Amino acid sequence: MNSQRKRPVLPYFILILIPCAVLTAFFLWLHSTAARRSDLKRIGSETYDTVFLSMYPIDTYEEGDYLHFRGMTVLMAEYLIPDFSTLQRYMKHITESGNAVSTVYLGIRPDKVSAAEVSALAASCPSIAFEVVPAYPSAEYWRQLSEAEYERILTAYCDFLPAISTAAGIHTYFFSAAEWLISNPALYTEDFNLTADAAQFVMTHSDCFGGYQLTSENAPEYSAALRQLTAAQRSASASRPDLSDTAVVFFGDSLFGNYLDGMSIPGAVSGLTGAAVYNCGYGGNPAAMNEKTLITLPGIAAAFAEQDLTVLPREAQVYAGVAEYIAHPPQAEKLCFVISYGVNDYLNGQPVASGDPYDITTYTGAVRTAVSCLQENYADARIFLCTPAYTPSPCGRNDLCLQDYADALIGLASELNVDVIDNYRYLGIDQTNYSVYLPDQLHPNEEGRFLFAQQIINALCK
């Protein structure tokens, strides 16, 4: 009997994975080495007045945006800074480059660098203004952390914010507690990497006018908001609805037509649910026809049903949206139309109604005509009428108030047996908080559009 013990045989897949892991690590090291060399060469040879060093990916940021929006000639480092000592070495090369550097943007991960270290770096370069943007990981990143890792990283953020808010020579801009950003997968390519549109938003709003500047007064509020938001995202109830079997066509004014990326209302609906969306918005357009308009809601609905692009203004988003629907019709099982008009009718003083229920020069006549057209051509589709949201504007022409249009639309939805989304009363924007969501008292900002998207998603899921 052979008493020799047999050596354990590693499974084939492990034998394959080990060299793959080694090769992956090698190529990552090779890439990082090349990135460092490229950075150091550029730092020493190029002319610039601003530098962006980051611990998270910034490849979707555009150097040209800093020149266009800020008048800055920026050098963006390719290498992801792993620790404070590397950050110090980069700054040493920058200060010795011969360039008169006035500003350094720092993309900081608070779990890797402390506020005291960043403050010390700023103190060592008193002639340079430091603009700090802490990392804004996606909700998915927070969800996948173990409980211990979650508490460690969250604590690092909560310790970092109050300390950095009082640091001399440093301005900090905090986007990590913005639900509209971190909860929307359409704004991320990876857990720490934004899409180009979202990156441009962060870049253009990283200033004292953007509303995201950290101060000693709001640091506790931001810390509490981050803890509350990430905890909610980690809970089972935060799972996103699956509307991948649904296509949604959006008809509306600037609420839809002026915003076209993942931060738009259609973009957020798609990102949060997987629904296919078609943005057929038309900025400045009323529902009702008047002498100044070439086409309004009834004509747009008819053009959509007839797939006739010739009557639509080529330069408007409505043309692009209808063209997209024609070229790539939805494969989804369910079709929905979301119609949001009323603010421009109110501002124009268009009558709410007349003796003729299909009078397209009136608000309800125009909406009724458009809905009837869609019902005739898409009998199985769900139609949602959105009331205009609250604005602080007083009563307009003809002594009509915006609420008059909202109330008329609710009655019309009941008459036509379609769904209604009452944004005027239940969106969450009112006289006490409109300045938070309506910076110009009319158009919703990114937070306001996120509220709209959530309202629509809730209605679609019913």
Short mmCIF file of C-alpha atoms in Angstrom, two decimals, residues 102-436:
data_model
loop_
_atom_site.label_atom_id
_atom_site.label_comp_id
_atom_site.label_asym_id
_atom_site.label_seq_id
_atom_site.Cartn_x
_atom_site.Cartn_y
_atom_site.Cartn_z
CA SER A 102 -2.60 80.68 -8.87
CA THR A 103 -5.04 77.80 -8.27
CA VAL A 104 -4.82 74.10 -7.49
CA TYR A 105 -7.93 71.92 -7.64
CA LEU A 106 -7.71 68.86 -5.41
CA GLY A 107 -9.98 65.84 -5.87
CA ILE A 108 -9.70 64.40 -2.38
CA ARG A 109 -10.74 61.08 -0.90
CA PRO A 110 -11.25 61.76 2.81
CA ASP A 111 -10.61 58.09 3.58
CA LYS A 112 -7.06 58.50 2.22
CA VAL A 113 -6.04 62.04 3.17
CA SER A 114 -6.94 63.98 6.29
CA ALA A 115 -8.07 67.58 6.52
CA ALA A 116 -4.95 68.37 8.58
CA GLU A 117 -2.72 67.11 5.76
CA VAL A 118 -4.57 69.15 3.12
CA SER A 119 -4.41 72.20 5.38
CA ALA A 120 -0.65 71.73 5.84
CA LEU A 121 -0.21 71.49 2.08
CA ALA A 122 -2.12 74.74 1.56
CA ALA A 123 -0.12 76.45 4.30
CA SER A 124 3.12 75.47 2.56
CA CYS A 125 1.96 77.26 -0.63
CA PRO A 126 0.38 80.49 0.67
CA SER A 127 0.32 82.17 -2.75
CA ILE A 128 -1.89 79.41 -4.23
CA ALA A 129 -5.64 79.13 -3.79
CA PHE A 130 -6.73 75.55 -3.13
CA GLU A 131 -10.15 74.41 -4.39
CA VAL A 132 -11.06 71.06 -2.84
CA VAL A 133 -13.74 68.70 -4.21
CA PRO A 134 -14.14 65.62 -1.98
CA ALA A 135 -14.97 62.40 -3.84
CA TYR A 136 -18.63 61.83 -4.70
CA PRO A 137 -18.95 58.02 -4.93
CA SER A 138 -22.15 56.59 -6.36
CA ALA A 139 -24.88 55.08 -4.24
CA GLU A 140 -23.87 51.69 -5.58
CA TYR A 141 -20.42 52.15 -4.05
CA TRP A 142 -21.91 52.88 -0.63
CA ARG A 143 -24.28 49.91 -0.94
CA GLN A 144 -21.56 47.36 -1.66
CA LEU A 145 -19.38 48.26 1.37
CA SER A 146 -19.29 45.99 4.39
CA GLU A 147 -20.71 47.52 7.54
CA ALA A 148 -17.22 48.04 8.98
CA GLU A 149 -15.89 49.67 5.80
CA TYR A 150 -19.00 51.82 5.51
CA GLU A 151 -18.57 53.17 9.04
CA ARG A 152 -14.85 53.75 8.53
CA ILE A 153 -15.27 55.72 5.32
CA LEU A 154 -18.34 57.61 6.48
CA THR A 155 -16.51 58.60 9.66
CA ALA A 156 -13.59 59.82 7.56
CA TYR A 157 -15.95 62.07 5.60
CA CYS A 158 -17.71 63.36 8.71
CA ASP A 159 -14.36 64.15 10.35
CA PHE A 160 -13.01 65.79 7.19
CA LEU A 161 -15.86 68.23 6.52
CA PRO A 162 -15.87 70.41 9.67
CA ALA A 163 -12.07 70.44 9.80
CA ILE A 164 -11.55 71.48 6.19
CA SER A 165 -14.35 74.08 6.31
CA THR A 166 -12.26 76.36 8.52
CA ALA A 167 -8.88 75.79 6.84
CA ALA A 168 -7.11 78.92 5.60
CA GLY A 169 -6.53 79.28 1.87
CA ILE A 170 -8.96 76.48 1.00
CA HIS A 171 -12.44 76.48 -0.54
CA THR A 172 -14.31 73.18 -0.49
CA TYR A 173 -17.27 72.13 -2.63
CA PHE A 174 -19.32 69.16 -1.50
CA PHE A 175 -21.47 67.14 -3.89
CA SER A 176 -21.33 63.80 -2.08
CA ALA A 177 -24.63 64.31 -0.24
CA ALA A 178 -26.58 65.32 -3.37
CA GLU A 179 -29.20 62.61 -3.88
CA TRP A 180 -29.88 63.76 -7.44
CA LEU A 181 -26.25 62.97 -8.24
CA ILE A 182 -25.16 59.87 -6.35
CA SER A 183 -28.44 57.94 -6.74
CA ASN A 184 -28.62 58.28 -10.54
CA PRO A 185 -26.56 55.62 -12.39
CA ALA A 186 -26.96 57.63 -15.60
CA LEU A 187 -24.48 60.17 -14.19
CA TYR A 188 -21.67 57.66 -13.55
CA THR A 189 -19.42 55.52 -15.71
CA GLU A 190 -17.87 53.93 -12.60
CA ASP A 191 -18.31 54.33 -8.84
CA PHE A 192 -16.08 57.43 -8.68
CA ASN A 193 -16.18 58.52 -12.33
CA LEU A 194 -18.84 60.92 -13.59
CA THR A 195 -20.14 61.22 -17.12
CA ALA A 196 -18.84 64.20 -19.10
CA ASP A 197 -22.07 66.18 -18.54
CA ALA A 198 -22.09 65.55 -14.80
CA ALA A 199 -18.37 66.38 -14.58
CA GLN A 200 -18.96 69.69 -16.34
CA PHE A 201 -21.76 70.46 -13.89
CA VAL A 202 -19.46 69.81 -10.92
CA MET A 203 -16.74 71.93 -12.53
CA THR A 204 -19.03 74.89 -13.23
CA HIS A 205 -20.63 74.72 -9.77
CA SER A 206 -17.40 74.49 -7.81
CA ASP A 207 -17.41 78.16 -6.90
CA CYS A 208 -19.00 80.44 -4.35
CA PHE A 209 -22.08 80.93 -6.56
CA GLY A 210 -22.81 77.26 -7.22
CA GLY A 211 -24.59 76.48 -3.99
CA TYR A 212 -22.31 73.60 -3.00
CA GLN A 213 -19.61 75.49 -1.09
CA LEU A 214 -18.79 74.07 2.32
CA THR A 215 -18.73 76.46 5.27
CA SER A 216 -18.30 76.06 9.00
CA GLU A 217 -22.03 76.76 9.33
CA ASN A 218 -23.26 74.10 6.88
CA ALA A 219 -20.59 71.42 7.50
CA PRO A 220 -22.65 69.69 10.25
CA GLU A 221 -25.69 69.76 7.95
CA TYR A 222 -23.72 68.21 5.08
CA SER A 223 -22.33 65.51 7.39
CA ALA A 224 -25.80 64.62 8.65
CA ALA A 225 -27.19 64.62 5.10
CA LEU A 226 -24.42 62.29 3.91
CA ARG A 227 -25.05 59.86 6.76
CA GLN A 228 -28.81 59.89 6.21
CA LEU A 229 -28.58 59.55 2.42
CA THR A 230 -26.03 56.75 2.36
CA ALA A 231 -27.84 54.84 5.09
CA ALA A 232 -31.07 55.09 3.11
CA GLN A 233 -29.32 53.93 -0.06
CA ARG A 234 -27.96 50.89 1.77
CA SER A 235 -31.39 49.83 3.01
CA ALA A 236 -33.44 47.24 1.15
CA SER A 237 -36.20 49.78 0.55
CA ALA A 238 -33.82 51.85 -1.62
CA SER A 239 -33.88 49.34 -4.47
CA ARG A 240 -34.76 51.02 -7.74
CA PRO A 241 -37.95 50.13 -9.67
CA ASP A 242 -37.45 48.17 -12.87
CA LEU A 243 -39.27 49.82 -15.77
CA SER A 244 -37.15 48.27 -18.49
CA ASP A 245 -40.37 47.06 -20.10
CA THR A 246 -41.63 50.64 -20.45
CA ALA A 247 -41.06 53.43 -22.98
CA VAL A 248 -41.93 56.99 -21.96
CA VAL A 249 -42.50 59.87 -24.40
CA PHE A 250 -42.21 63.33 -22.83
CA PHE A 251 -44.15 66.27 -24.29
CA GLY A 252 -43.61 69.60 -22.58
CA ASP A 253 -41.99 73.00 -22.54
CA SER A 254 -38.55 74.00 -21.22
CA LEU A 255 -39.06 71.71 -18.24
CA PHE A 256 -38.12 68.90 -20.62
CA GLY A 257 -36.80 70.58 -23.75
CA ASN A 258 -34.02 72.69 -22.21
CA TYR A 259 -32.28 69.81 -20.41
CA LEU A 260 -30.98 66.87 -22.39
CA ASP A 261 -28.50 64.86 -20.28
CA GLY A 262 -28.73 62.51 -17.30
CA MET A 263 -29.67 65.48 -15.11
CA SER A 264 -32.78 66.15 -17.19
CA ILE A 265 -36.13 64.80 -16.07
CA PRO A 266 -36.29 62.16 -18.84
CA GLY A 267 -32.63 61.31 -18.18
CA ALA A 268 -33.23 60.81 -14.47
CA VAL A 269 -36.34 58.70 -15.12
CA SER A 270 -34.33 56.47 -17.43
CA GLY A 271 -31.31 56.29 -15.13
CA LEU A 272 -33.35 55.42 -12.05
CA THR A 273 -35.66 52.85 -13.70
CA GLY A 274 -34.14 51.57 -16.93
CA ALA A 275 -37.10 52.88 -18.94
CA ALA A 276 -36.56 53.91 -22.56
CA VAL A 277 -37.25 57.64 -22.88
CA TYR A 278 -37.91 60.05 -25.73
CA ASN A 279 -37.55 63.74 -24.93
CA CYS A 280 -39.94 65.66 -27.17
CA GLY A 281 -39.82 68.87 -25.15
CA TYR A 282 -39.96 72.32 -26.76
CA GLY A 283 -38.64 75.20 -24.66
CA GLY A 284 -40.91 78.26 -24.51
CA ASN A 285 -43.81 76.42 -26.09
CA PRO A 286 -47.38 76.78 -24.74
CA ALA A 287 -50.04 74.12 -25.13
CA ALA A 288 -52.46 76.57 -26.74
CA MET A 289 -52.02 78.17 -30.14
CA ASN A 290 -51.59 81.93 -30.47
CA GLU A 291 -50.37 84.34 -33.16
CA LYS A 292 -46.72 83.99 -32.07
CA THR A 293 -46.45 80.20 -32.23
CA LEU A 294 -45.95 78.02 -35.30
CA ILE A 295 -46.89 74.75 -33.63
CA THR A 296 -48.12 73.83 -30.18
CA LEU A 297 -49.15 70.70 -28.32
CA PRO A 298 -52.01 69.56 -30.61
CA GLY A 299 -49.79 69.90 -33.70
CA ILE A 300 -46.88 68.15 -31.97
CA ALA A 301 -49.11 65.24 -30.92
CA ALA A 302 -50.45 64.92 -34.48
CA ALA A 303 -46.93 65.09 -35.96
CA PHE A 304 -45.81 62.37 -33.57
CA ALA A 305 -48.76 60.11 -34.42
CA GLU A 306 -48.28 60.66 -38.16
CA GLN A 307 -44.47 60.49 -37.85
CA ASP A 308 -44.27 63.74 -39.79
CA LEU A 309 -41.09 65.68 -39.05
CA THR A 310 -41.72 68.34 -41.68
CA VAL A 311 -43.99 70.42 -39.45
CA LEU A 312 -41.57 70.46 -36.49
CA PRO A 313 -38.85 73.11 -36.00
CA ARG A 314 -35.59 71.35 -36.83
CA GLU A 315 -33.59 73.30 -34.26
CA ALA A 316 -35.83 72.32 -31.33
CA GLN A 317 -35.51 69.26 -29.11
CA VAL A 318 -39.02 68.16 -30.09
CA TYR A 319 -37.70 67.46 -33.60
CA ALA A 320 -34.82 65.36 -32.24
CA GLY A 321 -37.12 63.47 -29.88
CA VAL A 322 -39.70 62.57 -32.52
CA ALA A 323 -36.92 61.69 -34.99
CA GLU A 324 -35.38 59.37 -32.38
CA TYR A 325 -38.72 57.64 -31.84
CA ILE A 326 -39.17 57.15 -35.60
CA ALA A 327 -35.63 55.89 -36.14
CA HIS A 328 -35.54 53.70 -33.04
CA PRO A 329 -39.09 52.76 -32.06
CA PRO A 330 -39.38 51.28 -28.58
CA GLN A 331 -39.13 47.56 -28.08
CA ALA A 332 -40.75 47.87 -24.66
CA GLU A 333 -44.06 46.21 -23.90
CA LYS A 334 -45.62 49.33 -22.37
CA LEU A 335 -45.90 52.84 -23.83
CA CYS A 336 -46.57 55.94 -21.75
CA PHE A 337 -46.95 59.62 -22.58
CA VAL A 338 -46.08 62.30 -20.02
CA ILE A 339 -47.46 65.76 -20.88
CA SER A 340 -46.39 68.82 -18.90
CA TYR A 341 -47.63 72.20 -20.13
CA GLY A 342 -49.20 75.23 -18.54
CA VAL A 343 -46.57 77.72 -17.37
CA ASN A 344 -46.18 79.38 -20.78
CA ASP A 345 -49.96 79.41 -21.27
CA TYR A 346 -50.21 81.18 -17.93
CA LEU A 347 -47.45 83.67 -18.78
CA ASN A 348 -49.01 84.34 -22.21
CA GLY A 349 -52.46 84.86 -20.72
CA GLN A 350 -53.98 82.06 -22.82
CA PRO A 351 -57.61 81.40 -21.79
CA VAL A 352 -58.11 78.29 -19.68
CA ALA A 353 -61.25 77.28 -21.60
CA SER A 354 -64.02 78.50 -23.89
CA GLY A 355 -67.40 77.32 -25.08
CA ASP A 356 -65.71 75.01 -27.59
CA PRO A 357 -64.09 72.08 -25.72
CA TYR A 358 -61.65 71.57 -28.62
CA ASP A 359 -60.68 75.21 -29.04
CA ILE A 360 -56.89 74.91 -29.40
CA THR A 361 -56.40 78.59 -28.52
CA THR A 362 -57.37 77.66 -24.95
CA TYR A 363 -55.31 75.63 -22.50
CA THR A 364 -57.79 72.82 -21.84
CA GLY A 365 -58.95 72.77 -25.48
CA ALA A 366 -55.38 72.26 -26.68
CA VAL A 367 -54.61 69.55 -24.13
CA ARG A 368 -57.93 67.80 -24.81
CA THR A 369 -57.23 67.81 -28.57
CA ALA A 370 -53.72 66.39 -28.09
CA VAL A 371 -54.84 63.68 -25.66
CA SER A 372 -57.68 62.65 -27.97
CA CYS A 373 -55.18 62.29 -30.82
CA LEU A 374 -52.89 60.10 -28.75
CA GLN A 375 -55.79 57.99 -27.48
CA GLU A 376 -56.99 57.36 -31.02
CA ASN A 377 -53.55 56.31 -32.25
CA TYR A 378 -52.15 54.58 -29.14
CA ALA A 379 -55.16 53.00 -27.50
CA ASP A 380 -53.12 50.87 -25.08
CA ALA A 381 -50.79 53.64 -23.92
CA ARG A 382 -51.03 55.28 -20.50
CA ILE A 383 -51.22 59.07 -20.54
CA PHE A 384 -50.11 61.25 -17.64
CA LEU A 385 -51.02 64.93 -17.41
CA CYS A 386 -48.68 66.94 -15.17
CA THR A 387 -49.98 70.13 -13.62
CA PRO A 388 -47.58 73.07 -13.70
CA ALA A 389 -45.55 73.30 -10.51
CA TYR A 390 -45.73 76.15 -8.03
CA THR A 391 -43.97 79.40 -8.93
CA PRO A 392 -43.90 82.58 -6.83
CA SER A 393 -45.25 84.66 -9.71
CA PRO A 394 -48.45 86.57 -8.93
CA CYS A 395 -51.57 86.28 -10.99
CA GLY A 396 -50.86 86.87 -14.67
CA ARG A 397 -52.86 88.33 -17.48
CA ASN A 398 -56.66 88.18 -17.39
CA ASP A 399 -56.45 87.89 -13.59
CA LEU A 400 -55.73 84.16 -13.90
CA CYS A 401 -53.40 82.40 -11.46
CA LEU A 402 -51.27 79.36 -12.18
CA GLN A 403 -53.46 77.36 -9.82
CA ASP A 404 -56.39 77.95 -12.20
CA TYR A 405 -54.51 76.06 -14.92
CA ALA A 406 -53.54 73.29 -12.50
CA ASP A 407 -57.12 72.85 -11.30
CA ALA A 408 -58.46 72.83 -14.86
CA LEU A 409 -55.98 70.12 -15.85
CA ILE A 410 -56.98 67.92 -12.91
CA GLY A 411 -60.62 68.16 -13.99
CA LEU A 412 -59.66 67.41 -17.59
CA ALA A 413 -57.72 64.30 -16.59
CA SER A 414 -60.80 62.98 -14.82
CA GLU A 415 -62.97 63.74 -17.85
CA LEU A 416 -60.58 62.01 -20.27
CA ASN A 417 -59.92 59.07 -17.93
CA VAL A 418 -56.15 59.60 -17.89
CA ASP A 419 -53.70 59.82 -15.02
CA VAL A 420 -52.78 63.12 -13.42
CA ILE A 421 -49.62 64.12 -11.55
CA ASP A 422 -50.40 67.13 -9.38
CA ASN A 423 -47.05 68.89 -9.21
CA TYR A 424 -48.65 72.14 -8.12
CA ARG A 425 -49.60 70.74 -4.72
CA TYR A 426 -47.55 67.61 -4.15
CA LEU A 427 -44.17 68.10 -5.79
CA GLY A 428 -42.65 69.55 -2.65
CA ILE A 429 -42.01 73.05 -3.99
CA ASP A 430 -44.02 75.83 -2.35
CA GLN A 431 -43.78 79.39 -1.07
CA THR A 432 -41.52 78.35 1.81
CA ASN A 433 -38.75 76.70 -0.23
CA TYR A 434 -39.06 77.68 -3.90
CA SER A 435 -35.73 79.54 -3.81
CA VAL A 436 -33.98 76.20 -3.20
#
